[in-house]
Coordinates of C-alpha atoms in Angstrom, one line a residue:
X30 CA -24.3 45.6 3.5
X31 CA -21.2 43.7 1.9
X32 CA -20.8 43.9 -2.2
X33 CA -19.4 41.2 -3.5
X34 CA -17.8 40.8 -6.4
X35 CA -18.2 39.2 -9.4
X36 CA -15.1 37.1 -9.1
X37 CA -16.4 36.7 -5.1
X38 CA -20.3 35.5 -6.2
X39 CA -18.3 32.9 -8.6
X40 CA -16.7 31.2 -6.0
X41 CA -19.3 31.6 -4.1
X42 CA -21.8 29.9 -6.2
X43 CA -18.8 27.4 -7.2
X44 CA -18.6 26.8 -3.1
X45 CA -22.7 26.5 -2.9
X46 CA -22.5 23.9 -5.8
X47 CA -19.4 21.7 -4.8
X48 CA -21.3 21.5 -0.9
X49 CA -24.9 20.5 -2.2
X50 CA -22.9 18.0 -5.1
X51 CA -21.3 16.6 -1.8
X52 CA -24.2 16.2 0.5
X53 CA -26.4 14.6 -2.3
X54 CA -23.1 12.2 -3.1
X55 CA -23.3 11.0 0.9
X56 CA -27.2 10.9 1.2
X57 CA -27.9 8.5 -1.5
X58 CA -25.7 5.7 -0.2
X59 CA -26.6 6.6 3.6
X60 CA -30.2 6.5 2.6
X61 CA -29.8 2.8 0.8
X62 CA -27.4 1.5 3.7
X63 CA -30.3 2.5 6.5
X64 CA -33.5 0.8 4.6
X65 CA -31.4 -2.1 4.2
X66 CA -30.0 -2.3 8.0
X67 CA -33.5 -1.6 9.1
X68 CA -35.1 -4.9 6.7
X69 CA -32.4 -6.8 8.3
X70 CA -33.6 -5.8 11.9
X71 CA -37.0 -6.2 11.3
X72 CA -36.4 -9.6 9.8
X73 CA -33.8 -11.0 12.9
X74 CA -36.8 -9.2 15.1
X75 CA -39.4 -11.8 13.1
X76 CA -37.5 -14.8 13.7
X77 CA -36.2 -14.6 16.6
X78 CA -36.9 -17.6 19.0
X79 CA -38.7 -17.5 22.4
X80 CA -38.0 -20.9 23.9
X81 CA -39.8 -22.2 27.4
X82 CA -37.2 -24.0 28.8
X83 CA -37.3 -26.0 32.1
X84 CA -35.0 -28.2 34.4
X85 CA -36.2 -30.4 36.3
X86 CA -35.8 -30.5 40.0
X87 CA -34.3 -33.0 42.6
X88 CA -34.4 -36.6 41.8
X89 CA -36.6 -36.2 38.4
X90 CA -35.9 -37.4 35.2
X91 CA -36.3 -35.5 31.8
X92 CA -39.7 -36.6 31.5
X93 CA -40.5 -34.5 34.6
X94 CA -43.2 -32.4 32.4
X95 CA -44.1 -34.6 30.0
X96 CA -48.0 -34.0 31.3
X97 CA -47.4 -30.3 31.5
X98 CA -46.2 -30.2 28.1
X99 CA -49.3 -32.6 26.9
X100 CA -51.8 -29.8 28.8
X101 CA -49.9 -26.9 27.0
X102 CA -50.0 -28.4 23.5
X103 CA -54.1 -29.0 24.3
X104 CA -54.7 -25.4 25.0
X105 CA -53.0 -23.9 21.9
X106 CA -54.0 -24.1 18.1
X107 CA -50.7 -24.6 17.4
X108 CA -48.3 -27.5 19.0
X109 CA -45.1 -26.5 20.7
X110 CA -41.8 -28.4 19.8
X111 CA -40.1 -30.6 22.5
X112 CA -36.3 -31.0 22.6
X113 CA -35.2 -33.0 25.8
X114 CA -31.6 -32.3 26.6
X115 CA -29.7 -34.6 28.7
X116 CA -26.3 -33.4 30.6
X117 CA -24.1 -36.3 32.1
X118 CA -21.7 -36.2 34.5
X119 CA -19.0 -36.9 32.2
X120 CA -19.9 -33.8 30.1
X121 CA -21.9 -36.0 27.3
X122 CA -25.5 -34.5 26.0
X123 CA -27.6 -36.4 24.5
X124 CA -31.6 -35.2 22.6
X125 CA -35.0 -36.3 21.6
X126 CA -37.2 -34.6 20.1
X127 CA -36.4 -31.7 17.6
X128 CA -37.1 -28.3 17.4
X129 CA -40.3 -27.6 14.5
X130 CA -39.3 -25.6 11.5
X131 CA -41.4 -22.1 12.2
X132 CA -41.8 -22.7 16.0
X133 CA -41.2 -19.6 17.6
X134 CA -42.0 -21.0 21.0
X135 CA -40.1 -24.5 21.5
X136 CA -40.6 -26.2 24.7
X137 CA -36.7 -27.3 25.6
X138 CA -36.1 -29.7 29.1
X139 CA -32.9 -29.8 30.4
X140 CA -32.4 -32.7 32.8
X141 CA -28.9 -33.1 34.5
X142 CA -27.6 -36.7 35.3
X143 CA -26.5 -35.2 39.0
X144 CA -29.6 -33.9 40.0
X145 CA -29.7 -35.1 43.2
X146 CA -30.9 -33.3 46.3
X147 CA -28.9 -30.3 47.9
X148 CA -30.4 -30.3 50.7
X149 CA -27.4 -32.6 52.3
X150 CA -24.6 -30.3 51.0
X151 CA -26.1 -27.6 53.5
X152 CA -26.2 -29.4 56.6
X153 CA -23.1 -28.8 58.0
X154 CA -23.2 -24.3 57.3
X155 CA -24.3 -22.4 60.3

């Protein structure tokens, strides 16, 4: 159909050379920066934590689930961590307990000093 040149197949072939130079220049780096995004991924994936955390109701005290926690520790082959976080009124927290180096699956109580009943708050709506 078209005859090109010899001049015209040079820069041609010049074109050809400078566009595959350019797309092999961006692929290495690309190729590096996504294995090493996708190990960081997978890593934060590995470790992430998955907590069971529970707050006590009305009138109980942080050691609200201290025989639920016993019976869950029984049934598994490996014991849970227990952190007990305490909330004042005055905006102090206090802890015991710590949170097991490798434990995915903490067990974390949070127990508020006003934890009183709400049941009197609603008496006087409609």
């Amino acid at each position: 159909m078209f005859k090109l040149t010899n001049r015209q197949q040079r820069r041609s072939l010049w074109v050809l050379l400078v566009g595959l130079f350019l797309l092999v220049a961006l692929l290495i780096p690309t190729t590096s920066w996504v294995k090493s995004r996708t190990k960081e991924k997978a890593a934060q994936h590995n470790s992430q934590l998955s907590p069971l955390i529970m707050i006590p109701g009305s009138s109980a005290t942080k050691n609200r689930f201290d025989t639920l926690v016993k019976l869950l520790n029984q049934g598994s082959a490996t014991k849970h961590s227990l952190l007990k976080v305490e909330v004042y009124n005055s905006g102090k927290i206090t802890y015991t307990g710590k949170i097991r180096r490798g434990d995915t699956e903490p067990i974390i109580v949070v127990a508020f000093e006003n934890n009183g009943s709400t049941l009197n708050l609603v008496d006087g709506l409609p």
